[in-house]
């Protein structure tokens, strides 16, 4: 046994010595930013092999879609000193370099012209580099340390990233492995940078694109949100954190990273109450991911396979719970009233209940199928699926109230998140399974959630909102107009032509055979313009039969449609008249 231990120790030391000799260094340059290109030089040394396989990831963690980043790669070449090496492409994202036991440079350019929080964009004003679409790795060497040197374009003076600077080297950053590199985007240009300190952590906010934001307000209010979220988990694991904010005419979306995030915002919306609240909620959402998903995570989400889909049924926890907490954190930080929070929650309930897909796709399945459905919506998406963000948030809200009620207002969902983080990330350093997370829920609540999971997560039973709101002395009411006639389509205007863009399941239009892309020409033999349809339907009664003439693929078609009652709900949450002592205690614990 002793000899075996010595052998293992020797092999470990030898492996570490080999790894120390192997080096990967990137140099990033911009010779044609106006044409949206970034140049990448990958210096590979210490890999004494006949050939080395170099790979580009096909997706980015946090955005569950194979995006085929290699499609943007051009001008691949490899050299060793002055000698050009043979390079052959093996598959869609892998290049084999015949290095012949020599160190080599692997050079390529990447076209960057897709505006989103998960894809790279370069022009003459700035560069945003989403690392999974820029940096290649060597096959089976994800754990290899990496340095990145950035040579900004002429006139660009600032670099914002979560990576650590290499001491003594200008614009050079260090990542202990490719997982960290791929989790660290870069903003390069002349972004407006300001800082705030919260929970003992320095936070950098890098604003690109201008906007009517007030730095003082953001510093104060973002800090409040950070403090509230840190309080749930009992610690903030970062030394520093970077918000990269892209302000566009119309911007949205966010993508979480280990110690940074990228946010899309509308540059002129900060001065409005709704716009400012939306930005704070987005910031709260992505910051909450610092714990939930980046550290506390489903077992399937790490270590990552960057070449294939990584399937999990638990995105309703990773994203849905985070979507629940984003609004709650803004409320807890004192930035929105209880009434405002309940109104926003009622809107989220309406969103889910008005989606026909809620009766078709279970929540766990929506997570598993994220790779083929959520990021690839079509004209039938609302009829056949739901979002694990939206329904997951509703599940979190029901579980929160269930836990508070069952523990006589001594515990809530916060305790679950805290305990799961410390158990799986801090203690076990791994992700959780579906059953393990359920066990922590049940341990905290002191009750079984077996039926809850069967009905609401793996099944299609309608959510009983009033049961759970009743624990806190609230009731849910549908305030929509009754007996309103409804055709059941969404339309768009094309050169003053009225074209069907969506047909809702179970409506008169669905039953009567209206199709997406039909051009509505007439109703009851009367020609209509794009603005006439709503007025005509409003003048009818539920049960009326109308004839609809459409132009489909150049041919006229007559359809008979029976108008049904408008099924779309508009919910409102109200307090009950005489809440009990326990209801008031649950309410206080929930909305404190």
PDB file of N, CA, C and O in Angstrom, residues 162-202:
ATOM      1  N   UNK A 162     -14.019  40.506 -15.316  1.00  0.00           N
ATOM      2  CA  UNK A 162     -13.897  39.937 -13.979  1.00  0.00           C
ATOM      3  C   UNK A 162     -12.570  39.253 -13.733  1.00  0.00           C
ATOM      4  O   UNK A 162     -12.263  38.893 -12.594  1.00  0.00           O
ATOM      5  N   UNK A 163     -11.743  39.066 -14.768  1.00  0.00           N
ATOM      6  CA  UNK A 163     -10.452  38.396 -14.603  1.00  0.00           C
ATOM      7  C   UNK A 163      -9.458  39.263 -13.830  1.00  0.00           C
ATOM      8  O   UNK A 163      -9.571  40.495 -13.810  1.00  0.00           O
ATOM      9  N   UNK A 164      -8.464  38.606 -13.250  1.00  0.00           N
ATOM     10  CA  UNK A 164      -7.418  39.297 -12.497  1.00  0.00           C
ATOM     11  C   UNK A 164      -6.314  39.768 -13.440  1.00  0.00           C
ATOM     12  O   UNK A 164      -5.910  39.043 -14.354  1.00  0.00           O
ATOM     13  N   UNK A 165      -5.839  40.967 -13.193  1.00  0.00           N
ATOM     14  CA  UNK A 165      -4.681  41.474 -13.936  1.00  0.00           C
ATOM     15  C   UNK A 165      -3.420  40.719 -13.523  1.00  0.00           C
ATOM     16  O   UNK A 165      -3.240  40.376 -12.349  1.00  0.00           O
ATOM     17  N   UNK A 166      -2.543  40.463 -14.480  1.00  0.00           N
ATOM     18  CA  UNK A 166      -1.236  39.877 -14.174  1.00  0.00           C
ATOM     19  C   UNK A 166      -0.334  40.998 -13.680  1.00  0.00           C
ATOM     20  O   UNK A 166      -0.155  42.019 -14.353  1.00  0.00           O
ATOM     21  N   UNK A 167       0.203  40.837 -12.505  1.00  0.00           N
ATOM     22  CA  UNK A 167       1.019  41.885 -11.895  1.00  0.00           C
ATOM     23  C   UNK A 167       2.230  42.218 -12.770  1.00  0.00           C
ATOM     24  O   UNK A 167       2.953  41.332 -13.222  1.00  0.00           O
ATOM     25  N   UNK A 168       2.386  43.496 -13.008  1.00  0.00           N
ATOM     26  CA  UNK A 168       3.546  43.962 -13.764  1.00  0.00           C
ATOM     27  C   UNK A 168       3.375  43.922 -15.270  1.00  0.00           C
ATOM     28  O   UNK A 168       4.292  44.303 -15.997  1.00  0.00           O
ATOM     29  N   UNK A 169       2.207  43.457 -15.749  1.00  0.00           N
ATOM     30  CA  UNK A 169       1.980  43.388 -17.198  1.00  0.00           C
ATOM     31  C   UNK A 169       0.724  44.166 -17.548  1.00  0.00           C
ATOM     32  O   UNK A 169      -0.349  43.907 -17.011  1.00  0.00           O
ATOM     33  N   UNK A 170       0.864  45.104 -18.458  1.00  0.00           N
ATOM     34  CA  UNK A 170      -0.249  45.950 -18.833  1.00  0.00           C
ATOM     35  C   UNK A 170      -1.261  45.193 -19.702  1.00  0.00           C
ATOM     36  O   UNK A 170      -0.890  44.466 -20.614  1.00  0.00           O
ATOM     37  N   UNK A 171      -2.540  45.354 -19.366  1.00  0.00           N
ATOM     38  CA  UNK A 171      -3.641  44.788 -20.152  1.00  0.00           C
ATOM     39  C   UNK A 171      -3.528  43.273 -20.331  1.00  0.00           C
ATOM     40  O   UNK A 171      -3.953  42.718 -21.345  1.00  0.00           O
ATOM     41  N   UNK A 172      -2.951  42.613 -19.343  1.00  0.00           N
ATOM     42  CA  UNK A 172      -2.782  41.164 -19.398  1.00  0.00           C
ATOM     43  C   UNK A 172      -3.504  40.533 -18.218  1.00  0.00           C
ATOM     44  O   UNK A 172      -3.307  40.945 -17.070  1.00  0.00           O
ATOM     45  N   UNK A 173      -4.323  39.532 -18.500  1.00  0.00           N
ATOM     46  CA  UNK A 173      -5.209  38.958 -17.488  1.00  0.00           C
ATOM     47  C   UNK A 173      -4.961  37.456 -17.357  1.00  0.00           C
ATOM     48  O   UNK A 173      -4.551  36.795 -18.314  1.00  0.00           O
ATOM     49  N   UNK A 174      -5.251  36.958 -16.150  1.00  0.00           N
ATOM     50  CA  UNK A 174      -4.974  35.555 -15.839  1.00  0.00           C
ATOM     51  C   UNK A 174      -6.275  34.831 -15.497  1.00  0.00           C
ATOM     52  O   UNK A 174      -7.118  35.343 -14.763  1.00  0.00           O
ATOM     53  N   UNK A 175      -6.422  33.625 -16.059  1.00  0.00           N
ATOM     54  CA  UNK A 175      -7.517  32.722 -15.691  1.00  0.00           C
ATOM     55  C   UNK A 175      -6.907  31.396 -15.268  1.00  0.00           C
ATOM     56  O   UNK A 175      -6.088  30.831 -15.997  1.00  0.00           O
ATOM     57  N   UNK A 176      -7.276  30.873 -14.101  1.00  0.00           N
ATOM     58  CA  UNK A 176      -6.685  29.598 -13.635  1.00  0.00           C
ATOM     59  C   UNK A 176      -7.059  28.408 -14.499  1.00  0.00           C
ATOM     60  O   UNK A 176      -6.384  27.388 -14.464  1.00  0.00           O
ATOM     61  N   UNK A 177      -8.141  28.523 -15.283  1.00  0.00           N
ATOM     62  CA  UNK A 177      -8.504  27.464 -16.233  1.00  0.00           C
ATOM     63  C   UNK A 177      -9.484  28.040 -17.252  1.00  0.00           C
ATOM     64  O   UNK A 177      -9.902  29.195 -17.162  1.00  0.00           O
ATOM     65  N   UNK A 178      -9.865  27.218 -18.212  1.00  0.00           N
ATOM     66  CA  UNK A 178     -10.755  27.690 -19.278  1.00  0.00           C
ATOM     67  C   UNK A 178     -12.176  27.909 -18.782  1.00  0.00           C
ATOM     68  O   UNK A 178     -12.910  28.737 -19.338  1.00  0.00           O
ATOM     69  N   UNK A 179     -12.598  27.170 -17.753  1.00  0.00           N
ATOM     70  CA  UNK A 179     -13.925  27.421 -17.194  1.00  0.00           C
ATOM     71  C   UNK A 179     -14.040  28.867 -16.714  1.00  0.00           C
ATOM     72  O   UNK A 179     -15.058  29.528 -16.942  1.00  0.00           O
ATOM     73  N   UNK A 180     -12.993  29.355 -16.049  1.00  0.00           N
ATOM     74  CA  UNK A 180     -12.997  30.741 -15.569  1.00  0.00           C
ATOM     75  C   UNK A 180     -12.897  31.708 -16.743  1.00  0.00           C
ATOM     76  O   UNK A 180     -13.587  32.731 -16.782  1.00  0.00           O
ATOM     77  N   UNK A 181     -12.056  31.398 -17.716  1.00  0.00           N
ATOM     78  CA  UNK A 181     -11.940  32.262 -18.893  1.00  0.00           C
ATOM     79  C   UNK A 181     -13.279  32.370 -19.610  1.00  0.00           C
ATOM     80  O   UNK A 181     -13.716  33.476 -19.973  1.00  0.00           O
ATOM     81  N   UNK A 182     -13.944  31.231 -19.809  1.00  0.00           N
ATOM     82  CA  UNK A 182     -15.222  31.242 -20.517  1.00  0.00           C
ATOM     83  C   UNK A 182     -16.325  31.923 -19.712  1.00  0.00           C
ATOM     84  O   UNK A 182     -17.376  32.255 -20.264  1.00  0.00           O
ATOM     85  N   UNK A 183     -16.087  32.117 -18.432  1.00  0.00           N
ATOM     86  CA  UNK A 183     -17.057  32.779 -17.559  1.00  0.00           C
ATOM     87  C   UNK A 183     -16.709  34.250 -17.335  1.00  0.00           C
ATOM     88  O   UNK A 183     -17.228  34.872 -16.407  1.00  0.00           O
ATOM     89  N   UNK A 184     -15.833  34.794 -18.184  1.00  0.00           N
ATOM     90  CA  UNK A 184     -15.340  36.156 -17.981  1.00  0.00           C
ATOM     91  C   UNK A 184     -15.352  36.939 -19.289  1.00  0.00           C
ATOM     92  O   UNK A 184     -14.386  36.914 -20.056  1.00  0.00           O
ATOM     93  N   UNK A 185     -16.432  37.663 -19.559  1.00  0.00           N
ATOM     94  CA  UNK A 185     -16.487  38.488 -20.775  1.00  0.00           C
ATOM     95  C   UNK A 185     -15.617  39.731 -20.639  1.00  0.00           C
ATOM     96  O   UNK A 185     -15.197  40.108 -19.533  1.00  0.00           O
ATOM     97  N   UNK A 186     -15.358  40.390 -21.759  1.00  0.00           N
ATOM     98  CA  UNK A 186     -14.553  41.612 -21.804  1.00  0.00           C
ATOM     99  C   UNK A 186     -15.356  42.740 -22.450  1.00  0.00           C
ATOM    100  O   UNK A 186     -15.999  42.532 -23.477  1.00  0.00           O
ATOM    101  N   UNK A 187     -15.283  43.925 -21.868  1.00  0.00           N
ATOM    102  CA  UNK A 187     -15.761  45.153 -22.501  1.00  0.00           C
ATOM    103  C   UNK A 187     -14.548  46.052 -22.701  1.00  0.00           C
ATOM    104  O   UNK A 187     -13.845  46.387 -21.733  1.00  0.00           O
ATOM    105  N   UNK A 188     -14.286  46.438 -23.955  1.00  0.00           N
ATOM    106  CA  UNK A 188     -13.075  47.181 -24.298  1.00  0.00           C
ATOM    107  C   UNK A 188     -13.471  48.426 -25.082  1.00  0.00           C
ATOM    108  O   UNK A 188     -14.172  48.323 -26.092  1.00  0.00           O
ATOM    109  N   UNK A 189     -13.063  49.586 -24.620  1.00  0.00           N
ATOM    110  CA  UNK A 189     -13.417  50.821 -25.318  1.00  0.00           C
ATOM    111  C   UNK A 189     -13.258  52.019 -24.410  1.00  0.00           C
ATOM    112  O   UNK A 189     -12.236  52.163 -23.723  1.00  0.00           O
ATOM    113  N   UNK A 190     -14.280  52.850 -24.370  1.00  0.00           N
ATOM    114  CA  UNK A 190     -14.260  54.044 -23.526  1.00  0.00           C
ATOM    115  C   UNK A 190     -15.526  54.119 -22.674  1.00  0.00           C
ATOM    116  O   UNK A 190     -16.144  55.172 -22.529  1.00  0.00           O
ATOM    117  N   UNK A 191     -15.916  52.992 -22.130  1.00  0.00           N
ATOM    118  CA  UNK A 191     -17.119  52.905 -21.328  1.00  0.00           C
ATOM    119  C   UNK A 191     -17.038  53.824 -20.095  1.00  0.00           C
ATOM    120  O   UNK A 191     -15.958  54.102 -19.580  1.00  0.00           O
ATOM    121  N   UNK A 192     -18.196  54.267 -19.653  1.00  0.00           N
ATOM    122  CA  UNK A 192     -18.303  55.096 -18.452  1.00  0.00           C
ATOM    123  C   UNK A 192     -18.271  54.164 -17.245  1.00  0.00           C
ATOM    124  O   UNK A 192     -19.157  53.317 -17.076  1.00  0.00           O
ATOM    125  N   UNK A 193     -17.259  54.299 -16.391  1.00  0.00           N
ATOM    126  CA  UNK A 193     -17.065  53.383 -15.275  1.00  0.00           C
ATOM    127  C   UNK A 193     -17.282  54.099 -13.949  1.00  0.00           C
ATOM    128  O   UNK A 193     -16.754  55.187 -13.727  1.00  0.00           O
ATOM    129  N   UNK A 194     -18.077  53.482 -13.080  1.00  0.00           N
ATOM    130  CA  UNK A 194     -18.174  53.959 -11.697  1.00  0.00           C
ATOM    131  C   UNK A 194     -18.231  52.754 -10.771  1.00  0.00           C
ATOM    132  O   UNK A 194     -18.442  51.616 -11.213  1.00  0.00           O
ATOM    133  N   UNK A 195     -18.047  52.988  -9.491  1.00  0.00           N
ATOM    134  CA  UNK A 195     -17.924  51.909  -8.509  1.00  0.00           C
ATOM    135  C   UNK A 195     -18.865  52.127  -7.329  1.00  0.00           C
ATOM    136  O   UNK A 195     -19.285  53.250  -7.057  1.00  0.00           O
ATOM    137  N   UNK A 196     -19.173  51.041  -6.639  1.00  0.00           N
ATOM    138  CA  UNK A 196     -19.795  51.122  -5.319  1.00  0.00           C
ATOM    139  C   UNK A 196     -19.333  49.905  -4.519  1.00  0.00           C
ATOM    140  O   UNK A 196     -18.933  48.881  -5.079  1.00  0.00           O
ATOM    141  N   UNK A 197     -19.375  50.029  -3.209  1.00  0.00           N
ATOM    142  CA  UNK A 197     -18.982  48.940  -2.316  1.00  0.00           C
ATOM    143  C   UNK A 197     -20.208  48.450  -1.577  1.00  0.00           C
ATOM    144  O   UNK A 197     -20.982  49.240  -1.030  1.00  0.00           O
ATOM    145  N   UNK A 198     -20.412  47.137  -1.564  1.00  0.00           N
ATOM    146  CA  UNK A 198     -21.528  46.527  -0.848  1.00  0.00           C
ATOM    147  C   UNK A 198     -21.100  45.149  -0.384  1.00  0.00           C
ATOM    148  O   UNK A 198     -20.393  44.436  -1.101  1.00  0.00           O
ATOM    149  N   UNK A 199     -21.492  44.780   0.819  1.00  0.00           N
ATOM    150  CA  UNK A 199     -21.123  43.487   1.408  1.00  0.00           C
ATOM    151  C   UNK A 199     -19.616  43.273   1.387  1.00  0.00           C
ATOM    152  O   UNK A 199     -19.134  42.145   1.232  1.00  0.00           O
ATOM    153  N   UNK A 200     -18.858  44.359   1.518  1.00  0.00           N
ATOM    154  CA  UNK A 200     -17.407  44.282   1.552  1.00  0.00           C
ATOM    155  C   UNK A 200     -16.756  44.023   0.217  1.00  0.00           C
ATOM    156  O   UNK A 200     -15.550  43.749   0.157  1.00  0.00           O
ATOM    157  N   UNK A 201     -17.525  44.122  -0.868  1.00  0.00           N
ATOM    158  CA  UNK A 201     -17.024  43.807  -2.206  1.00  0.00           C
ATOM    159  C   UNK A 201     -17.066  45.059  -3.070  1.00  0.00           C
ATOM    160  O   UNK A 201     -18.066  45.789  -3.082  1.00  0.00           O
ATOM    161  N   UNK A 202     -15.986  45.305  -3.814  1.00  0.00           N
ATOM    162  CA  UNK A 202     -15.970  46.410  -4.764  1.00  0.00           C
ATOM    163  C   UNK A 202     -16.716  45.989  -6.024  1.00  0.00           C
ATOM    164  O   UNK A 202     -16.461  44.920  -6.587  1.00  0.00           O
TER     165      UNK A 202
END
